[in-house]
Each structure stands twice: as C-alpha cells, then as structure tokens.
Coordinates of C-alpha atoms in Angstrom, one line a residue:
X21 CA -34.8 -10.1 57.2
X22 CA -32.5 -7.4 56.0
X23 CA -29.3 -8.1 54.0
X24 CA -27.1 -7.0 56.9
X25 CA -28.9 -9.4 59.3
X26 CA -28.5 -12.2 56.8
X27 CA -24.8 -11.5 56.5
X28 CA -24.5 -11.4 60.3
X29 CA -26.4 -14.7 60.6
X30 CA -24.4 -16.5 57.9
X31 CA -21.1 -15.3 59.4
X32 CA -22.2 -16.3 62.9
X33 CA -23.2 -19.9 61.8
X34 CA -20.0 -20.3 59.7
X35 CA -18.0 -19.1 62.7
X36 CA -19.5 -21.9 64.8
X37 CA -17.0 -24.1 63.0
X38 CA -14.4 -22.0 64.8
X39 CA -16.0 -22.5 68.1
X40 CA -16.2 -26.3 67.4
X41 CA -12.5 -26.3 66.6
X42 CA -11.6 -24.0 69.5
X43 CA -13.2 -26.4 72.0
X44 CA -11.4 -29.3 70.4
X45 CA -8.1 -27.5 70.4
X46 CA -8.2 -26.4 74.0
X47 CA -9.9 -29.4 75.7
X48 CA -6.5 -30.6 76.9
X49 CA -6.0 -27.5 79.0
X50 CA -8.2 -28.6 81.9
X51 CA -6.6 -32.0 81.7
X52 CA -2.9 -31.2 81.7
X53 CA -2.5 -31.5 85.5
X54 CA -4.9 -34.6 85.7
X55 CA -3.2 -36.6 83.0
X56 CA -0.1 -37.1 85.0
X57 CA -2.2 -38.8 87.8
X58 CA -3.8 -42.2 87.9
X59 CA -5.4 -43.9 86.0
X60 CA -3.6 -42.4 82.9
X61 CA -0.3 -41.5 84.7
X62 CA 1.3 -40.0 81.6
X63 CA 4.7 -38.4 82.0
X64 CA 5.2 -34.6 81.6
X65 CA 7.0 -35.3 78.3
X66 CA 4.1 -37.3 77.0
X67 CA 1.7 -34.6 78.0
X68 CA 3.9 -32.1 76.3
X69 CA 3.7 -34.1 73.0
X70 CA 0.0 -34.5 73.3
X71 CA -0.5 -30.8 73.8
X72 CA 1.9 -30.0 70.9
X73 CA 0.8 -32.6 68.3
X74 CA -2.3 -30.6 67.6
X75 CA -0.1 -28.2 65.7
X76 CA 1.1 -31.0 63.4
X77 CA -2.4 -31.4 62.1
X78 CA -2.7 -27.7 61.8
X79 CA 0.5 -27.6 59.7
X80 CA -0.7 -30.2 57.2
X81 CA -4.3 -28.9 56.9
X82 CA -3.9 -25.4 55.4
X83 CA -2.4 -26.3 52.0
X84 CA -5.0 -29.1 51.5
X85 CA -7.9 -27.0 52.7
X86 CA -6.8 -24.0 50.7
X87 CA -6.6 -26.1 47.5
X88 CA -10.0 -27.8 48.2
X89 CA -11.6 -24.5 48.9
X90 CA -10.8 -23.5 45.3
X91 CA -11.8 -26.9 43.9
X92 CA -15.0 -27.9 45.7
X93 CA -16.0 -24.6 47.4
X94 CA -15.6 -22.8 50.7
X95 CA -18.9 -24.2 52.2
X96 CA -18.1 -27.9 51.8
X97 CA -14.6 -27.6 53.2
X98 CA -15.9 -25.7 56.3
X99 CA -18.7 -28.3 56.7
X100 CA -16.0 -31.0 57.0
X101 CA -15.0 -29.6 60.4
X102 CA -18.0 -31.0 62.1
X103 CA -17.5 -34.7 61.1
X104 CA -13.7 -34.4 61.8
X105 CA -14.2 -33.2 65.3
X106 CA -16.9 -35.8 65.9
X107 CA -14.5 -38.5 64.7
X108 CA -12.0 -37.3 67.3
X109 CA -14.5 -37.3 70.1
X110 CA -15.6 -40.9 69.3
X111 CA -11.9 -42.0 69.4
X112 CA -11.5 -40.4 72.8
X113 CA -14.5 -42.3 74.1
X114 CA -13.3 -45.7 73.0
X115 CA -9.5 -45.5 73.7
X116 CA -7.6 -43.2 76.0
X117 CA -4.1 -44.6 75.3
X118 CA -1.1 -42.3 74.5
X119 CA -1.2 -43.3 70.8
X120 CA -5.0 -42.8 70.5
X121 CA -4.9 -39.4 72.2
X122 CA -2.1 -38.3 69.8
X123 CA -4.3 -39.3 66.8
X124 CA -7.2 -37.4 68.3
X125 CA -5.1 -34.3 68.8
X126 CA -3.8 -34.6 65.2
X127 CA -7.4 -34.8 63.8
X128 CA -8.6 -31.9 65.9
X129 CA -5.5 -29.9 64.8
X130 CA -6.4 -30.7 61.2
X131 CA -9.9 -29.3 61.8
X132 CA -8.3 -26.2 63.4
X133 CA -6.2 -25.7 60.3
X134 CA -9.3 -25.8 58.1
X135 CA -11.2 -23.2 60.0
X136 CA -8.2 -20.8 60.2
X137 CA -7.7 -21.2 56.5
X138 CA -11.1 -21.3 54.9
X139 CA -13.7 -19.8 57.3
X140 CA -12.2 -16.2 57.1
X141 CA -12.3 -16.4 53.3
X142 CA -16.0 -17.3 53.3
X143 CA -16.8 -14.5 55.7
X144 CA -14.8 -11.9 53.6
X145 CA -16.4 -13.0 50.4
X146 CA -20.0 -12.8 51.6
X147 CA -19.6 -9.4 53.4
X148 CA -20.1 -5.9 52.2
X149 CA -16.8 -3.9 52.5
X150 CA -18.2 -1.8 55.3
X151 CA -19.1 -4.9 57.3
X152 CA -16.1 -7.1 56.5
X153 CA -14.0 -6.0 59.5
X154 CA -16.8 -6.5 62.0
X155 CA -17.9 -9.9 60.6
X156 CA -14.3 -11.1 60.4
X157 CA -14.0 -10.1 64.1
X158 CA -16.5 -12.8 64.9
X159 CA -13.7 -15.3 64.3
X160 CA -11.9 -14.3 67.5
X161 CA -15.1 -14.3 69.5
X162 CA -16.0 -17.8 68.3
X163 CA -12.5 -19.1 69.0
X164 CA -12.5 -17.8 72.5
X165 CA -16.0 -19.1 73.1
X166 CA -14.8 -22.6 72.1
X167 CA -11.8 -22.2 74.5
X168 CA -14.1 -21.0 77.3
X169 CA -16.5 -23.9 76.8
X170 CA -13.6 -26.3 77.5
X171 CA -12.4 -24.2 80.4
X172 CA -15.8 -24.2 82.1
X173 CA -16.8 -27.8 81.6
X174 CA -13.4 -29.6 81.8
X175 CA -12.4 -29.0 85.5
X176 CA -15.8 -30.1 86.8
X177 CA -16.6 -33.2 84.7
X178 CA -15.1 -36.6 84.5
X179 CA -13.0 -37.6 81.6
X180 CA -15.8 -39.2 79.6
X181 CA -18.5 -36.7 80.7
X182 CA -16.2 -33.9 79.4
X183 CA -16.1 -35.6 76.0
X184 CA -19.8 -36.2 75.9
X185 CA -20.4 -32.5 76.7
X186 CA -18.3 -31.6 73.5
X187 CA -20.3 -33.9 71.2
X188 CA -23.3 -31.5 70.6
X189 CA -21.2 -28.7 69.2
X190 CA -20.1 -30.2 65.9
X191 CA -23.6 -31.8 65.3
X192 CA -25.4 -28.5 65.8
X193 CA -22.9 -26.6 63.5
X194 CA -23.1 -29.1 60.7
X195 CA -26.9 -29.2 60.6
X196 CA -27.2 -25.4 60.8
X197 CA -24.6 -24.5 58.2
X198 CA -26.1 -26.8 55.5
X199 CA -28.8 -24.3 54.7
X200 CA -26.6 -21.3 53.8
X201 CA -25.4 -20.4 50.3
X202 CA -21.9 -20.8 48.9
X203 CA -19.8 -17.6 48.6
X204 CA -20.5 -15.7 45.4
X205 CA -16.8 -15.1 44.7
X206 CA -16.2 -18.8 44.5
X207 CA -19.1 -19.4 42.2
X208 CA -17.8 -16.7 39.9
X209 CA -14.4 -18.3 39.9
X210 CA -16.1 -21.5 38.6
X211 CA -18.1 -19.7 36.0
X212 CA -21.4 -20.3 37.7
X213 CA -22.6 -16.8 37.1
X214 CA -26.3 -17.2 37.7
X215 CA -25.7 -19.1 41.0
X216 CA -23.3 -16.4 42.1
X217 CA -25.9 -13.7 41.5
X218 CA -28.5 -15.6 43.3
X219 CA -26.1 -16.0 46.2
X220 CA -25.3 -12.3 46.3
X221 CA -29.1 -11.5 46.1
X222 CA -29.7 -13.7 49.1
X223 CA -26.9 -12.1 51.2
X224 CA -28.0 -8.5 50.3
X225 CA -31.7 -9.3 50.3
X226 CA -32.4 -6.6 47.6
X227 CA -33.7 -6.7 44.1
X228 CA -30.9 -4.7 42.7
X229 CA -27.3 -5.9 43.1
X230 CA -26.3 -5.2 39.5
X231 CA -23.6 -2.6 40.3
X232 CA -22.0 -4.6 43.0
X233 CA -22.2 -7.8 41.0
X234 CA -20.6 -6.2 38.0
X235 CA -17.8 -4.9 40.1
X236 CA -17.4 -8.4 41.7
X237 CA -17.3 -10.0 38.2
X238 CA -14.7 -7.5 37.0
X239 CA -12.5 -8.1 40.1
X240 CA -12.7 -11.9 39.8
X241 CA -12.0 -11.8 36.0
X242 CA -9.0 -9.5 36.5
X243 CA -7.7 -11.7 39.4
X244 CA -8.3 -15.0 37.6
X245 CA -6.4 -13.8 34.5
X246 CA -3.3 -14.6 36.6
X247 CA -3.1 -18.3 37.4
X248 CA -2.7 -19.1 41.0
X249 CA 0.9 -20.2 41.6
X250 CA 3.9 -19.8 43.8
X251 CA 5.4 -17.5 41.2
X252 CA 2.4 -15.1 41.4
X253 CA 2.4 -15.0 45.1
X254 CA 6.1 -14.2 45.5
X255 CA 7.0 -12.3 42.3
X256 CA 3.9 -10.1 41.8
X257 CA 4.8 -6.9 43.7
X258 CA 1.4 -6.4 45.4
X259 CA 0.9 -10.1 46.3
X260 CA 4.4 -10.3 47.7
X261 CA 3.9 -7.2 49.9
X262 CA 0.6 -8.6 51.1
X263 CA 2.2 -11.9 51.9
X264 CA 5.1 -10.4 53.9
X265 CA 2.7 -8.2 56.0
X266 CA 0.4 -11.1 56.7
X267 CA 3.3 -13.4 57.8
X268 CA 4.6 -10.7 60.2
X269 CA 1.1 -10.4 61.7
X270 CA 0.9 -14.3 62.0
X271 CA 4.3 -14.6 63.6
X272 CA 3.5 -11.8 66.0
X273 CA 0.2 -13.3 67.0
X274 CA 1.4 -16.8 67.7
X275 CA 4.9 -16.1 69.0
X276 CA 3.6 -13.7 71.6
X277 CA 2.3 -16.8 73.3
X278 CA -1.5 -17.1 72.7
X279 CA -1.2 -20.9 72.1
X280 CA 0.6 -21.3 75.4
X281 CA -2.0 -19.2 77.3
X282 CA -4.8 -21.4 75.9
X283 CA -3.2 -24.8 76.4
X284 CA -1.1 -24.2 79.6
X285 CA -3.2 -21.6 81.5
X286 CA -3.8 -23.9 84.5
X287 CA -0.2 -24.9 84.8
X288 CA 1.0 -21.2 84.4
X289 CA -1.3 -20.0 87.1
X290 CA -0.3 -22.9 89.4
X291 CA 3.3 -21.8 89.2
X292 CA 2.5 -18.3 90.6
X293 CA 0.5 -17.0 93.6
X294 CA -3.2 -16.5 93.1
X295 CA -6.3 -15.8 95.2
X296 CA -8.2 -18.5 93.3
X297 CA -7.3 -22.1 92.2
X298 CA -5.7 -22.4 88.8
X299 CA -8.9 -23.9 87.2
X300 CA -11.0 -20.9 88.2
X301 CA -8.3 -18.5 87.0
X302 CA -8.4 -20.2 83.6
X303 CA -12.2 -19.7 83.4
X304 CA -11.7 -16.0 84.3
X305 CA -9.1 -15.8 81.6
X306 CA -11.5 -17.3 79.0
X307 CA -14.3 -15.0 80.0
X308 CA -12.0 -12.0 79.7
X309 CA -10.7 -13.0 76.3
X310 CA -14.2 -13.6 75.0
X311 CA -15.6 -10.3 76.4
X312 CA -12.8 -8.3 74.9
X313 CA -13.2 -10.0 71.6
X314 CA -16.9 -9.0 71.5
X315 CA -16.0 -5.4 72.2
X316 CA -13.1 -5.3 69.7
X317 CA -15.1 -6.9 66.8
X318 CA -16.5 -3.5 65.9
X319 CA -13.2 -1.5 66.1
X320 CA -11.3 -2.4 63.0
X321 CA -13.7 -0.8 60.5
X322 CA -14.0 2.3 62.7
X323 CA -10.3 2.8 63.8
X324 CA -8.5 1.0 61.0
X325 CA -6.4 -2.1 60.8
X326 CA -2.9 -0.5 61.1
X327 CA -3.5 1.5 64.3
X328 CA -5.0 -1.5 66.0
X329 CA -2.1 -3.8 65.0
X330 CA 0.5 -1.3 66.3
X331 CA -1.3 -0.8 69.6
X332 CA -1.7 -4.6 69.9
X333 CA 2.0 -5.3 69.2
X334 CA 3.5 -2.7 71.5
X335 CA 0.8 -3.4 74.2
X336 CA 1.8 -7.1 74.2
X337 CA 5.4 -6.0 74.6
X338 CA 4.6 -4.1 77.7
X339 CA 2.1 -6.7 79.1
X340 CA 4.4 -9.6 78.8
X341 CA 7.3 -7.6 80.2
X342 CA 5.2 -7.0 83.4
X343 CA 4.2 -10.7 83.7
X344 CA 7.8 -11.8 83.1
X345 CA 9.0 -9.4 85.8
X346 CA 6.6 -10.9 88.4
X347 CA 7.7 -14.5 87.6
X348 CA 11.4 -13.4 87.7
X349 CA 10.9 -12.1 91.2
X350 CA 8.9 -15.2 92.2
X351 CA 11.3 -17.8 90.7
X352 CA 14.6 -16.1 90.0
X353 CA 15.3 -14.2 93.2
X354 CA 15.1 -14.7 96.9
X355 CA 12.7 -11.8 97.3
X356 CA 9.1 -12.3 98.6
X357 CA 7.1 -11.8 95.4
X358 CA 3.7 -11.7 97.1
X359 CA 3.5 -7.8 97.2
X360 CA 4.2 -7.8 93.4
X361 CA 1.6 -10.4 92.3
X362 CA -0.4 -7.4 90.9
X363 CA 2.2 -7.4 88.1
X364 CA 1.0 -10.8 87.0
X365 CA -2.6 -9.8 87.0
X366 CA -2.0 -6.5 85.3
X367 CA 0.3 -8.2 82.7
X368 CA -2.1 -11.0 81.8
X369 CA -5.2 -8.8 81.8
X370 CA -3.4 -6.3 79.6
X371 CA -2.2 -9.0 77.3
X372 CA -5.8 -10.3 76.9
X373 CA -6.9 -6.8 75.9
X374 CA -4.1 -6.0 73.5
X375 CA -4.0 -9.4 71.7
X376 CA -7.8 -9.3 71.3
X377 CA -8.0 -5.8 69.7
X378 CA -5.4 -6.4 67.0
X379 CA -3.3 -9.4 66.4
X380 CA -5.9 -11.9 67.4
X381 CA -8.8 -11.0 65.1
X382 CA -7.0 -9.1 62.3
X383 CA -4.8 -12.0 61.1
X384 CA -7.9 -13.7 59.6
X385 CA -9.3 -10.4 58.3
X386 CA -6.0 -9.6 56.5
X387 CA -5.4 -13.0 55.0
X388 CA -8.9 -13.0 53.6
X389 CA -8.9 -9.5 52.1
X390 CA -5.3 -8.7 51.0
X391 CA -5.0 -11.3 48.3
X392 CA -6.6 -11.7 44.9
X393 CA -9.2 -14.4 44.2
X394 CA -6.6 -16.6 42.4
X395 CA -4.1 -16.6 45.2
X396 CA -6.4 -16.3 48.3
X397 CA -6.6 -20.0 49.0
X398 CA -2.9 -20.6 48.4
X399 CA -1.9 -17.6 50.5
X400 CA -4.2 -18.7 53.3
X401 CA -2.9 -22.2 53.2
X402 CA 0.8 -21.1 53.5
X403 CA -0.1 -18.5 56.2
X404 CA -1.8 -21.1 58.4
X405 CA 0.9 -23.7 57.7
X406 CA 3.5 -21.2 59.0
X407 CA 1.2 -20.1 61.8
X408 CA 0.8 -23.7 63.0
X409 CA 4.6 -24.0 62.9
X410 CA 5.0 -20.9 65.1
X411 CA 2.4 -22.4 67.5
X412 CA 4.1 -25.8 67.6
X413 CA 7.4 -24.1 68.4
X414 CA 6.1 -22.0 71.4
X415 CA 4.0 -25.0 72.7
X416 CA 6.9 -27.5 72.5
X417 CA 9.5 -25.2 74.0
X418 CA 7.3 -23.9 76.8
X419 CA 7.9 -26.7 79.4
X420 CA 11.6 -27.2 78.6
X421 CA 12.2 -23.4 78.9
X422 CA 10.3 -23.4 82.2
X423 CA 12.5 -26.1 83.6
X424 CA 15.7 -24.7 82.3
X425 CA 15.2 -21.0 83.0
X426 CA 11.8 -20.3 84.6
X427 CA 8.4 -19.1 83.4
X428 CA 9.7 -15.5 83.2
X429 CA 12.0 -16.4 80.2
X430 CA 9.0 -17.4 78.1
X431 CA 7.1 -14.2 78.9
X432 CA 10.1 -12.0 78.1
X433 CA 10.6 -13.8 74.8
X434 CA 7.0 -13.1 73.9
X435 CA 7.5 -9.5 74.9
X436 CA 10.5 -9.2 72.5
X437 CA 8.4 -10.7 69.7
X438 CA 5.7 -8.1 70.3
X439 CA 8.3 -5.3 70.1
X440 CA 9.9 -6.6 66.9
X441 CA 6.5 -7.2 65.2
X442 CA 5.3 -3.6 66.1
X443 CA 8.5 -2.1 64.6
X444 CA 8.2 -4.0 61.4
X445 CA 4.5 -3.2 60.9
X446 CA 5.1 0.5 61.6
X447 CA 7.3 0.4 58.5
X448 CA 5.4 -2.0 56.2
X449 CA 1.7 -2.1 57.1
X450 CA -0.9 -0.6 54.7
X451 CA -4.5 0.3 55.6
X452 CA -7.1 -2.0 54.2
X453 CA -10.3 -1.0 56.0
X454 CA -13.3 -0.4 53.6
X455 CA -11.5 -1.4 50.4
X456 CA -12.5 -4.1 48.0
X457 CA -10.9 -7.4 48.7
X458 CA -8.0 -8.3 46.3
X459 CA -7.3 -4.6 45.5
X460 CA -5.2 -3.6 48.5
X461 CA -2.3 -2.5 46.3
X462 CA -4.1 0.8 45.9
X463 CA -3.4 1.5 49.6
X464 CA 0.3 0.8 49.5
X465 CA 2.7 3.7 50.2
X466 CA 4.8 4.5 47.2
X467 CA 8.0 4.7 49.3
X468 CA 7.8 1.2 50.8
X469 CA 9.1 -1.5 48.6
X470 CA 9.1 -5.3 49.2

C-alpha cells in the first residue's frame, strides 16, 4: 500500500467520526414535523429548543476537546466520539421525554464539537502538504453523508427503528480507528521522537523520511518555543491575522444558514410549493450536498483557498437572494408565486454548490493549517465555540423570524452575510495552499495589517 493510499485511508476512517456526528446532529430533521403529533405532542417551542440545544453542547466541547487534544492526543479525543454518540442513542431508546431528548441533543452536540475541533487537526498533521486540501475536503463529504443517512432513513422508519439504524455507525467507526497511528506532530510536541518518526514512516510508507522529519521537528520546536496562551493567539501578529481570517470564514459559513438547511429542510420545503413531498426534497438536498462535496474536495489544492472562498461567499449572496425572492412572492404578496417556484429551486441548488466548494470544507482546512503547533488546539477550540454560537443563533431565531416576518427574511439575512463575508475576505484572506502548516505568515501581503 502506497503512502498516499495510507493517508487517504487514515483520513477516511478518521472522518467517519464526522459522519457519526453528522447523523446524530441531523437526526431531528426528519422528526421535526412528527414530534408535534401524538404520541409525543411537543409544542413548536419545545421542538425549537430541542433542535437548538445541540449547539449548546457544541459550544462547550471545543475548548475542552482542544485542550485534551494537546494533553492526551488527537486520536484518543476523536475516538471518544463513538461512545458519546452511542450513549445518546441508548438514552433515546429508553426515554423519549422532553428532558431526555434535550440531554441527548446536548451529548450529540458535544460529540459534534469534538469532530469539528480535533478531526481536521489530525488530518492536517498526517497529510503531505500537496494532499492536505484534498484530505481536509473529506470532512465536508463525511458530514453530508451523515446528514444524508438521517434524511434517507428517518422519514420511512418508526421512532425506535430510526434510532436502531443509527447504532452501527459509531460502533464501526470506533473499532476501525483503533488501528491507526497517532499524528506525528502531536508525538513530537510530547518529545516522543522515535514514535513520531515511526508514525511518519507508516503514513509515508517509505524508508527515507529524514528530510521531511527534520523539517517537521524544526517547525514544532520553533512553534513550541512560544507557550500556547491567549496572549500568543491575540498579540502575535501572524497568529492574530490567522485567527481573524478563520473567524470571518466561520461566521460566513454558519450565518449563511447551513445549520438551518440541515435541521429545518423538511419544514422549509413544506412552506413552499414543490413537485415532491418535503421528506423527498430533503433527501434530494442531502444527495446534492454530498455529491458536490465529493467533487469539490479536489479543488482547493488546484485552484487555491482564496478564490474558492470568494466564489463561495458571493455565490451564497446571489443564491439566497433568489430563494428569498421566491418566498417573498409566496408569503409577502398577493401574487401567484407558482410561475416563480424555479427561483427557489435555482437558489437552493446554487447555495448547495457554492457553500460546498468554499465555506463548507475550507473552514476546517484553514483552522488546521493556519496556526502553529502550540496554538492550534486553542485556536480550534475558540473557533468551534464561536461557530457553535453562530449556529445556535441562526437555529433559535429561524422559527420566530418565520412567524414574525416570513421565510424570505431569513434567506435575505443569509444573503447579506455572504456579501459581507466576501468583501472582508477579499481584503484580508491570504493563500495557504501547498504551504507547511503553521508557517502561513510567509504568504501574508505586506500591506494588510491586523
């Protein structure tokens, strides 16, 4: 087995943690309409809280996961995702009360926060620079595959059967990932030089890694000379610039509405006119997102991070503008909106394309590669904490905004976020494709200061 194939295999298995978390995160989407009916008979407000509470877990997880990733290793923290999701599924089986389901959503949110924080770091640290963008792109594929799994099974299975269908995913991931090595960067950080070299030899599958290993040692030594701290992250010029860029990408990704699309797809489609039932439209949406993610995984190393991010932001601006226009005609005017339903289809399909080629996959790539070894875990934790906050905000305000203004208001807000994000990244973004992780300051334009 070649070194490239080993890197692809290790990344794919580690990314199964993302699929496991994706299925757990989105399993409420097929249930949102059913939960208000007997036997559960939850109110819309209760459903709104159960959908949103997942982000509370995601908010708390990143700082803990980032710290543990530096203390006990990337691999062990990622492995914890399987048992956490299993715990949630067992709770669902034994108790379907409002309190129990909120606890489950919190646990699954915590697992989601772990994979968004640590899995991209592991992938970036095992990958050759020329493969890092592609391998990091697997994150988005795995996330959408997890969502799609819920979209496909949820509408056609009973409540308990749906849960039983989700149980094999964390079990298979946990058993499979046990057999892969720890990331060499982490082992070097802990002074375990021989283990680090053995790990690198396994991932490259060659007898001679001396040059790459020496460079890795020098990079880790230089980065570790500065102790990981809030002060380093915010007062070191290069680290601060990287942090600002990554937070703009994070805000743009989540505040353009992806959490809403995943969790409220059926309800959103039910509010419009469609040639298929809302459940089938959700499945088509999941297939579309997954397919585009597969195609886009190979683009960032070829085209570059900055061009894709700009295309993504401005594309989301246009796409959501079209979708909002349809819903405005449908809900906000007395006009017959049926002749204009193509605006909704074009807008949603375009959004799936534009979010999946840039903002979706590249947030994890950038947060893993733009920071030094000493700040990578801390920066990832803060990034995912803020990202979970952005997600909670858009999820919790979606239903109230629908009732107060209409669905179009949400989509036009997401459109504005895409425009603002694109303008900011045009000014600040630096190109990182093909560069050694932790040394991105070499790419920074001299005239842009942060």
